[in-house]
């Protein structure tokens, strides 16, 4: 049954949560901005099953409902190095293309799943931790894509979803600053998993995700000392 439209739509949010730095920061951002928050963790055959466990643990720490959705079909559609464990992961963005960590269509699938689930709970707000400021330039992390997906999902379901991407224009250092402002710097630093090699917290230190995360933290800490 679809919940009554008169319920407090604006007070509730669904956060797409992977257990990484960005989506965990978004989770605590949502807790500050909305009364009722729940998380959705999408499992799509990524290299490390412990991502799901970590996301679940963080949701428990935050005291919010946690849901995991099996979307492993995404990994059957096209090869990428996050789901195909025999591929060697690109360390840099190749010229004129995307690194093989790019999962084509991922955020469109994720937002569609999130919107359908949000609707079933009478939730209007969807929070996603994408950023176009500091990444490999994945097309589905860009602001225009998010706006377009928002319009499409509203039309597809005749709803008024609002997709929030609070990190869209933040550098990694600024994302660390946001975690600090929200009072969760230690949780994000110690509990999350961003590393492509599956090492939690500061990670392996040499994969592209670790480099971005650790350099951002260093930069933020340096700016704090000034
Ligand atoms: Zn790493």
PDB file of C-alpha atoms and ligand atoms in Angstrom:
ATOM      1  CA  UNK A   1       0.000   0.000   0.000  1.00  0.00           C
ATOM      2  CA  UNK A   2       1.254   3.478  -0.830  1.00  0.00           C
ATOM      3  CA  UNK A   3       1.416   5.573   2.343  1.00  0.00           C
ATOM      4  CA  UNK A   4      -0.867   8.571   2.701  1.00  0.00           C
ATOM      5  CA  UNK A   5       0.465  11.520   0.741  1.00  0.00           C
ATOM      6  CA  UNK A   6      -0.365  13.788   3.666  1.00  0.00           C
ATOM      7  CA  UNK A   7       2.303  12.234   5.800  1.00  0.00           C
ATOM      8  CA  UNK A   8       5.271  14.448   6.472  1.00  0.00           C
ATOM      9  CA  UNK A   9       7.048  13.864   3.211  1.00  0.00           C
ATOM     10  CA  UNK A  10       9.527  16.638   3.674  1.00  0.00           C
ATOM     11  CA  UNK A  11      10.740  15.246   6.955  1.00  0.00           C
ATOM     12  CA  UNK A  12      11.957  11.938   5.656  1.00  0.00           C
ATOM     13  CA  UNK A  13      14.909  10.873   3.562  1.00  0.00           C
ATOM     14  CA  UNK A  14      16.387   7.758   2.047  1.00  0.00           C
ATOM     15  CA  UNK A  15      20.188   7.728   1.876  1.00  0.00           C
ATOM     16  CA  UNK A  16      22.044   5.607  -0.654  1.00  0.00           C
ATOM     17  CA  UNK A  17      24.725   4.226   1.604  1.00  0.00           C
ATOM     18  CA  UNK A  18      27.725   2.130   0.615  1.00  0.00           C
ATOM     19  CA  UNK A  19      29.671   2.342   3.868  1.00  0.00           C
ATOM     20  CA  UNK A  20      32.274   4.624   2.271  1.00  0.00           C
ATOM     21  CA  UNK A  21      33.454   8.076   3.316  1.00  0.00           C
ATOM     22  CA  UNK A  22      31.115  10.037   1.067  1.00  0.00           C
ATOM     23  CA  UNK A  23      27.852   8.228   1.644  1.00  0.00           C
ATOM     24  CA  UNK A  24      28.532   7.991   5.384  1.00  0.00           C
ATOM     25  CA  UNK A  25      29.069  11.758   5.530  1.00  0.00           C
ATOM     26  CA  UNK A  26      25.798  12.093   3.599  1.00  0.00           C
ATOM     27  CA  UNK A  27      24.037   9.843   6.101  1.00  0.00           C
ATOM     28  CA  UNK A  28      24.978  12.124   8.994  1.00  0.00           C
ATOM     29  CA  UNK A  29      24.147  15.187   6.873  1.00  0.00           C
ATOM     30  CA  UNK A  30      20.678  13.692   6.344  1.00  0.00           C
ATOM     31  CA  UNK A  31      20.273  13.013  10.066  1.00  0.00           C
ATOM     32  CA  UNK A  32      20.892  16.687  10.694  1.00  0.00           C
ATOM     33  CA  UNK A  33      18.439  17.803   8.027  1.00  0.00           C
ATOM     34  CA  UNK A  34      15.567  15.312   8.233  1.00  0.00           C
ATOM     35  CA  UNK A  35      13.499  13.812  11.005  1.00  0.00           C
ATOM     36  CA  UNK A  36      13.281  10.289   9.655  1.00  0.00           C
ATOM     37  CA  UNK A  37      16.172   8.745   7.811  1.00  0.00           C
ATOM     38  CA  UNK A  38      16.704   5.283   6.431  1.00  0.00           C
ATOM     39  CA  UNK A  39      19.523   3.815   4.400  1.00  0.00           C
ATOM     40  CA  UNK A  40      19.632   1.675   1.300  1.00  0.00           C
ATOM     41  CA  UNK A  41      22.766  -0.300   0.542  1.00  0.00           C
ATOM     42  CA  UNK A  42      22.936  -1.740  -2.949  1.00  0.00           C
ATOM     43  CA  UNK A  43      24.963  -4.850  -3.462  1.00  0.00           C
ATOM     44  CA  UNK A  44      26.044  -5.210  -7.092  1.00  0.00           C
ATOM     45  CA  UNK A  45      28.846  -7.732  -7.011  1.00  0.00           C
ATOM     46  CA  UNK A  46      31.523  -5.260  -5.965  1.00  0.00           C
ATOM     47  CA  UNK A  47      34.817  -6.758  -4.906  1.00  0.00           C
ATOM     48  CA  UNK A  48      34.298  -6.637  -1.205  1.00  0.00           C
ATOM     49  CA  UNK A  49      31.281  -8.127   0.473  1.00  0.00           C
ATOM     50  CA  UNK A  50      32.343  -6.477   3.706  1.00  0.00           C
ATOM     51  CA  UNK A  51      31.150  -3.145   2.264  1.00  0.00           C
ATOM     52  CA  UNK A  52      27.629  -4.305   3.070  1.00  0.00           C
ATOM     53  CA  UNK A  53      28.579  -5.346   6.615  1.00  0.00           C
ATOM     54  CA  UNK A  54      30.312  -2.023   7.190  1.00  0.00           C
ATOM     55  CA  UNK A  55      27.308  -0.089   5.878  1.00  0.00           C
ATOM     56  CA  UNK A  56      25.055  -2.078   8.195  1.00  0.00           C
ATOM     57  CA  UNK A  57      27.275  -1.379  11.190  1.00  0.00           C
ATOM     58  CA  UNK A  58      27.348   2.359  10.454  1.00  0.00           C
ATOM     59  CA  UNK A  59      23.560   2.422  10.061  1.00  0.00           C
ATOM     60  CA  UNK A  60      23.321   0.766  13.498  1.00  0.00           C
ATOM     61  CA  UNK A  61      25.695   3.379  14.962  1.00  0.00           C
ATOM     62  CA  UNK A  62      23.543   6.110  13.427  1.00  0.00           C
ATOM     63  CA  UNK A  63      20.396   4.393  14.743  1.00  0.00           C
ATOM     64  CA  UNK A  64      18.626   4.265  11.372  1.00  0.00           C
ATOM     65  CA  UNK A  65      16.888   1.446   9.495  1.00  0.00           C
ATOM     66  CA  UNK A  66      19.132  -0.390   7.064  1.00  0.00           C
ATOM     67  CA  UNK A  67      18.083  -2.178   3.908  1.00  0.00           C
ATOM     68  CA  UNK A  68      20.263  -4.088   1.505  1.00  0.00           C
ATOM     69  CA  UNK A  69      19.162  -4.678  -2.063  1.00  0.00           C
ATOM     70  CA  UNK A  70      20.746  -7.324  -4.223  1.00  0.00           C
ATOM     71  CA  UNK A  71      21.328  -5.772  -7.648  1.00  0.00           C
ATOM     72  CA  UNK A  72      24.090  -8.106  -8.765  1.00  0.00           C
ATOM     73  CA  UNK A  73      22.506  -8.134 -12.224  1.00  0.00           C
ATOM     74  CA  UNK A  74      24.390  -4.835 -12.781  1.00  0.00           C
ATOM     75  CA  UNK A  75      27.681  -6.725 -12.791  1.00  0.00           C
ATOM     76  CA  UNK A  76      26.397  -9.122 -15.471  1.00  0.00           C
ATOM     77  CA  UNK A  77      25.618  -6.362 -17.949  1.00  0.00           C
ATOM     78  CA  UNK A  78      29.108  -5.084 -18.713  1.00  0.00           C
ATOM     79  CA  UNK A  79      32.652  -5.619 -17.553  1.00  0.00           C
ATOM     80  CA  UNK A  80      34.263  -3.313 -15.064  1.00  0.00           C
ATOM     81  CA  UNK A  81      37.101  -3.825 -12.634  1.00  0.00           C
ATOM     82  CA  UNK A  82      34.959  -3.336  -9.523  1.00  0.00           C
ATOM     83  CA  UNK A  83      32.863  -6.409 -10.243  1.00  0.00           C
ATOM     84  CA  UNK A  84      35.118  -8.461 -12.523  1.00  0.00           C
ATOM     85  CA  UNK A  85      37.759  -9.666 -10.137  1.00  0.00           C
ATOM     86  CA  UNK A  86      40.071 -10.896 -12.866  1.00  0.00           C
ATOM     87  CA  UNK A  87      40.479  -7.437 -14.401  1.00  0.00           C
ATOM     88  CA  UNK A  88      43.435  -5.293 -13.412  1.00  0.00           C
ATOM     89  CA  UNK A  89      42.144  -2.019 -12.047  1.00  0.00           C
ATOM     90  CA  UNK A  90      43.142   1.185 -13.846  1.00  0.00           C
ATOM     91  CA  UNK A  91      45.098   3.386 -11.479  1.00  0.00           C
ATOM     92  CA  UNK A  92      44.662   6.534 -13.533  1.00  0.00           C
ATOM     93  CA  UNK A  93      42.055   7.906 -15.896  1.00  0.00           C
ATOM     94  CA  UNK A  94      43.058   6.907 -19.443  1.00  0.00           C
ATOM     95  CA  UNK A  95      43.033   9.652 -22.091  1.00  0.00           C
ATOM     96  CA  UNK A  96      39.673  10.075 -23.801  1.00  0.00           C
ATOM     97  CA  UNK A  97      37.892   7.411 -21.764  1.00  0.00           C
ATOM     98  CA  UNK A  98      36.937   6.401 -18.248  1.00  0.00           C
ATOM     99  CA  UNK A  99      38.950   4.157 -15.943  1.00  0.00           C
ATOM    100  CA  UNK A 100      37.733   0.559 -15.834  1.00  0.00           C
ATOM    101  CA  UNK A 101      36.348   1.217 -12.355  1.00  0.00           C
ATOM    102  CA  UNK A 102      33.483   2.970 -14.148  1.00  0.00           C
ATOM    103  CA  UNK A 103      30.290   0.900 -13.838  1.00  0.00           C
ATOM    104  CA  UNK A 104      28.099   2.099 -16.720  1.00  0.00           C
ATOM    105  CA  UNK A 105      24.631   3.133 -15.618  1.00  0.00           C
ATOM    106  CA  UNK A 106      25.317   2.496 -11.933  1.00  0.00           C
ATOM    107  CA  UNK A 107      23.948   5.690 -10.470  1.00  0.00           C
ATOM    108  CA  UNK A 108      20.916   5.638 -12.755  1.00  0.00           C
ATOM    109  CA  UNK A 109      20.086   2.137 -11.504  1.00  0.00           C
ATOM    110  CA  UNK A 110      20.804   3.158  -7.907  1.00  0.00           C
ATOM    111  CA  UNK A 111      18.607   6.258  -8.039  1.00  0.00           C
ATOM    112  CA  UNK A 112      15.794   4.337  -9.707  1.00  0.00           C
ATOM    113  CA  UNK A 113      15.893   1.620  -7.040  1.00  0.00           C
ATOM    114  CA  UNK A 114      16.106   4.279  -4.337  1.00  0.00           C
ATOM    115  CA  UNK A 115      13.129   6.205  -5.719  1.00  0.00           C
ATOM    116  CA  UNK A 116      10.911   3.123  -5.947  1.00  0.00           C
ATOM    117  CA  UNK A 117      11.809   2.125  -2.386  1.00  0.00           C
ATOM    118  CA  UNK A 118      11.455   5.716  -1.128  1.00  0.00           C
ATOM    119  CA  UNK A 119       7.992   5.894  -2.679  1.00  0.00           C
ATOM    120  CA  UNK A 120       6.959   2.670  -0.954  1.00  0.00           C
ATOM    121  CA  UNK A 121       7.841   4.301   2.379  1.00  0.00           C
ATOM    122  CA  UNK A 122       6.276   7.670   1.534  1.00  0.00           C
ATOM    123  CA  UNK A 123       9.709   9.302   1.455  1.00  0.00           C
ATOM    124  CA  UNK A 124      10.282  12.316  -0.765  1.00  0.00           C
ATOM    125  CA  UNK A 125      13.972  13.056  -0.247  1.00  0.00           C
ATOM    126  CA  UNK A 126      16.761  10.929  -1.670  1.00  0.00           C
ATOM    127  CA  UNK A 127      20.346  11.599  -0.644  1.00  0.00           C
ATOM    128  CA  UNK A 128      23.318  10.500  -2.716  1.00  0.00           C
ATOM    129  CA  UNK A 129      27.033  11.065  -2.118  1.00  0.00           C
ATOM    130  CA  UNK A 130      28.155  11.902  -5.636  1.00  0.00           C
ATOM    131  CA  UNK A 131      30.519  14.770  -6.390  1.00  0.00           C
ATOM    132  CA  UNK A 132      31.714  16.221  -9.627  1.00  0.00           C
ATOM    133  CA  UNK A 133      34.424  18.318  -8.042  1.00  0.00           C
ATOM    134  CA  UNK A 134      37.092  15.826  -7.153  1.00  0.00           C
ATOM    135  CA  UNK A 135      36.620  12.575  -9.068  1.00  0.00           C
ATOM    136  CA  UNK A 136      37.560  10.665 -12.182  1.00  0.00           C
ATOM    137  CA  UNK A 137      34.830  12.570 -13.992  1.00  0.00           C
ATOM    138  CA  UNK A 138      32.307   9.748 -14.081  1.00  0.00           C
ATOM    139  CA  UNK A 139      29.373  11.102 -16.092  1.00  0.00           C
ATOM    140  CA  UNK A 140      26.788   9.818 -13.610  1.00  0.00           C
ATOM    141  CA  UNK A 141      28.365  11.835 -10.779  1.00  0.00           C
ATOM    142  CA  UNK A 142      27.741  15.147 -12.499  1.00  0.00           C
ATOM    143  CA  UNK A 143      25.204  17.720 -11.446  1.00  0.00           C
ATOM    144  CA  UNK A 144      23.442  17.722 -14.837  1.00  0.00           C
ATOM    145  CA  UNK A 145      22.908  13.971 -14.627  1.00  0.00           C
ATOM    146  CA  UNK A 146      21.477  14.200 -11.099  1.00  0.00           C
ATOM    147  CA  UNK A 147      19.067  16.974 -12.144  1.00  0.00           C
ATOM    148  CA  UNK A 148      18.035  15.036 -15.206  1.00  0.00           C
ATOM    149  CA  UNK A 149      17.513  11.803 -13.231  1.00  0.00           C
ATOM    150  CA  UNK A 150      15.456  13.748 -10.698  1.00  0.00           C
ATOM    151  CA  UNK A 151      13.171  15.081 -13.433  1.00  0.00           C
ATOM    152  CA  UNK A 152      12.897  11.657 -15.070  1.00  0.00           C
ATOM    153  CA  UNK A 153      12.045   9.842 -11.833  1.00  0.00           C
ATOM    154  CA  UNK A 154       9.406  12.436 -10.994  1.00  0.00           C
ATOM    155  CA  UNK A 155       7.848  11.978 -14.410  1.00  0.00           C
ATOM    156  CA  UNK A 156       8.159   8.197 -14.276  1.00  0.00           C
ATOM    157  CA  UNK A 157       6.275   7.919 -10.995  1.00  0.00           C
ATOM    158  CA  UNK A 158       4.295  11.171 -10.938  1.00  0.00           C
ATOM    159  CA  UNK A 159       6.052  12.098  -7.712  1.00  0.00           C
ATOM    160  CA  UNK A 160       7.941  15.081  -6.362  1.00  0.00           C
ATOM    161  CA  UNK A 161      11.193  13.486  -5.286  1.00  0.00           C
ATOM    162  CA  UNK A 162      14.029  15.778  -4.347  1.00  0.00           C
ATOM    163  CA  UNK A 163      17.473  14.316  -4.931  1.00  0.00           C
ATOM    164  CA  UNK A 164      20.077  15.875  -2.633  1.00  0.00           C
ATOM    165  CA  UNK A 165      23.759  15.616  -3.474  1.00  0.00           C
ATOM    166  CA  UNK A 166      25.364  17.597  -0.631  1.00  0.00           C
ATOM    167  CA  UNK A 167      28.900  16.765  -1.768  1.00  0.00           C
ATOM    168  CA  UNK A 168      28.385  17.771  -5.402  1.00  0.00           C
ATOM    169  CA  UNK A 169      30.653  20.814  -5.302  1.00  0.00           C
ATOM    170  CA  UNK A 170      32.937  19.780  -2.443  1.00  0.00           C
ATOM    171  CA  UNK A 171      36.549  18.681  -2.770  1.00  0.00           C
ATOM    172  CA  UNK A 172      37.653  15.695  -0.707  1.00  0.00           C
ATOM    173  CA  UNK A 173      39.187  18.048   1.856  1.00  0.00           C
ATOM    174  CA  UNK A 174      35.863  19.902   2.096  1.00  0.00           C
ATOM    175  CA  UNK A 175      34.030  16.599   2.530  1.00  0.00           C
ATOM    176  CA  UNK A 176      36.291  15.865   5.522  1.00  0.00           C
ATOM    177  CA  UNK A 177      35.520  19.363   6.821  1.00  0.00           C
ATOM    178  CA  UNK A 178      31.794  18.617   6.529  1.00  0.00           C
ATOM    179  CA  UNK A 179      32.204  15.376   8.502  1.00  0.00           C
ATOM    180  CA  UNK A 180      34.018  17.363  11.168  1.00  0.00           C
ATOM    181  CA  UNK A 181      31.280  20.020  11.280  1.00  0.00           C
ATOM    182  CA  UNK A 182      28.722  17.241  11.685  1.00  0.00           C
ATOM    183  CA  UNK A 183      30.744  15.880  14.624  1.00  0.00           C
ATOM    184  CA  UNK A 184      31.483  12.538  12.954  1.00  0.00           C
ATOM    185  CA  UNK A 185      35.061  12.937  11.728  1.00  0.00           C
ATOM    186  CA  UNK A 186      36.248   9.967  13.811  1.00  0.00           C
ATOM    187  CA  UNK A 187      33.416   7.700  12.687  1.00  0.00           C
ATOM    188  CA  UNK A 188      34.099   8.538   9.035  1.00  0.00           C
ATOM    189  CA  UNK A 189      37.853   8.206   9.511  1.00  0.00           C
ATOM    190  CA  UNK A 190      37.796   4.920  11.409  1.00  0.00           C
ATOM    191  CA  UNK A 191      34.639   3.038  10.428  1.00  0.00           C
ATOM    192  CA  UNK A 192      34.207   3.533   6.687  1.00  0.00           C
ATOM    193  CA  UNK A 193      35.549   1.566   3.730  1.00  0.00           C
ATOM    194  CA  UNK A 194      36.548   3.468   0.597  1.00  0.00           C
ATOM    195  CA  UNK A 195      39.585   1.459  -0.522  1.00  0.00           C
ATOM    196  CA  UNK A 196      39.299  -0.514  -3.773  1.00  0.00           C
ATOM    197  CA  UNK A 197      41.399  -3.224  -2.130  1.00  0.00           C
ATOM    198  CA  UNK A 198      38.929  -3.673   0.705  1.00  0.00           C
ATOM    199  CA  UNK A 199      41.005  -2.286   3.561  1.00  0.00           C
ATOM    200  CA  UNK A 200      38.814  -0.214   5.931  1.00  0.00           C
ATOM    201  CA  UNK A 201      39.658   3.219   7.398  1.00  0.00           C
ATOM    202  CA  UNK A 202      42.907   4.636   5.912  1.00  0.00           C
ATOM    203  CA  UNK A 203      42.952   1.685   3.480  1.00  0.00           C
ATOM    204  CA  UNK A 204      45.782   0.209   1.425  1.00  0.00           C
ATOM    205  CA  UNK A 205      47.103   3.711   0.759  1.00  0.00           C
ATOM    206  CA  UNK A 206      47.953   3.221  -2.912  1.00  0.00           C
ATOM    207  CA  UNK A 207      44.722   2.589  -4.856  1.00  0.00           C
ATOM    208  CA  UNK A 208      43.064   5.631  -6.511  1.00  0.00           C
ATOM    209  CA  UNK A 209      40.295   5.745  -3.877  1.00  0.00           C
ATOM    210  CA  UNK A 210      42.797   5.721  -1.000  1.00  0.00           C
ATOM    211  CA  UNK A 211      44.946   8.394  -2.610  1.00  0.00           C
ATOM    212  CA  UNK A 212      41.968  10.706  -3.014  1.00  0.00           C
ATOM    213  CA  UNK A 213      40.673  10.037   0.491  1.00  0.00           C
ATOM    214  CA  UNK A 214      44.023  10.302   2.291  1.00  0.00           C
ATOM    215  CA  UNK A 215      45.245  13.346   0.375  1.00  0.00           C
ATOM    216  CA  UNK A 216      41.940  15.080   1.135  1.00  0.00           C
ATOM    217  CA  UNK A 217      42.306  14.325   4.830  1.00  0.00           C
ATOM    218  CA  UNK A 218      45.893  15.542   4.891  1.00  0.00           C
ATOM    219  CA  UNK A 219      44.857  18.734   3.144  1.00  0.00           C
ATOM    220  CA  UNK A 220      41.983  19.294   5.582  1.00  0.00           C
ATOM    221  CA  UNK A 221      44.160  18.645   8.638  1.00  0.00           C
ATOM    222  CA  UNK A 222      46.791  21.027   7.296  1.00  0.00           C
ATOM    223  CA  UNK A 223      44.202  23.767   6.793  1.00  0.00           C
ATOM    224  CA  UNK A 224      43.020  23.207  10.384  1.00  0.00           C
ATOM    225  CA  UNK A 225      46.521  23.850  11.717  1.00  0.00           C
ATOM    226  CA  UNK A 226      46.813  27.208   9.986  1.00  0.00           C
TER     227      UNK A 226
HETATM  228 ZN1  LIG B   1      43.168   1.402  -1.212  1.00  0.00          ZN
END
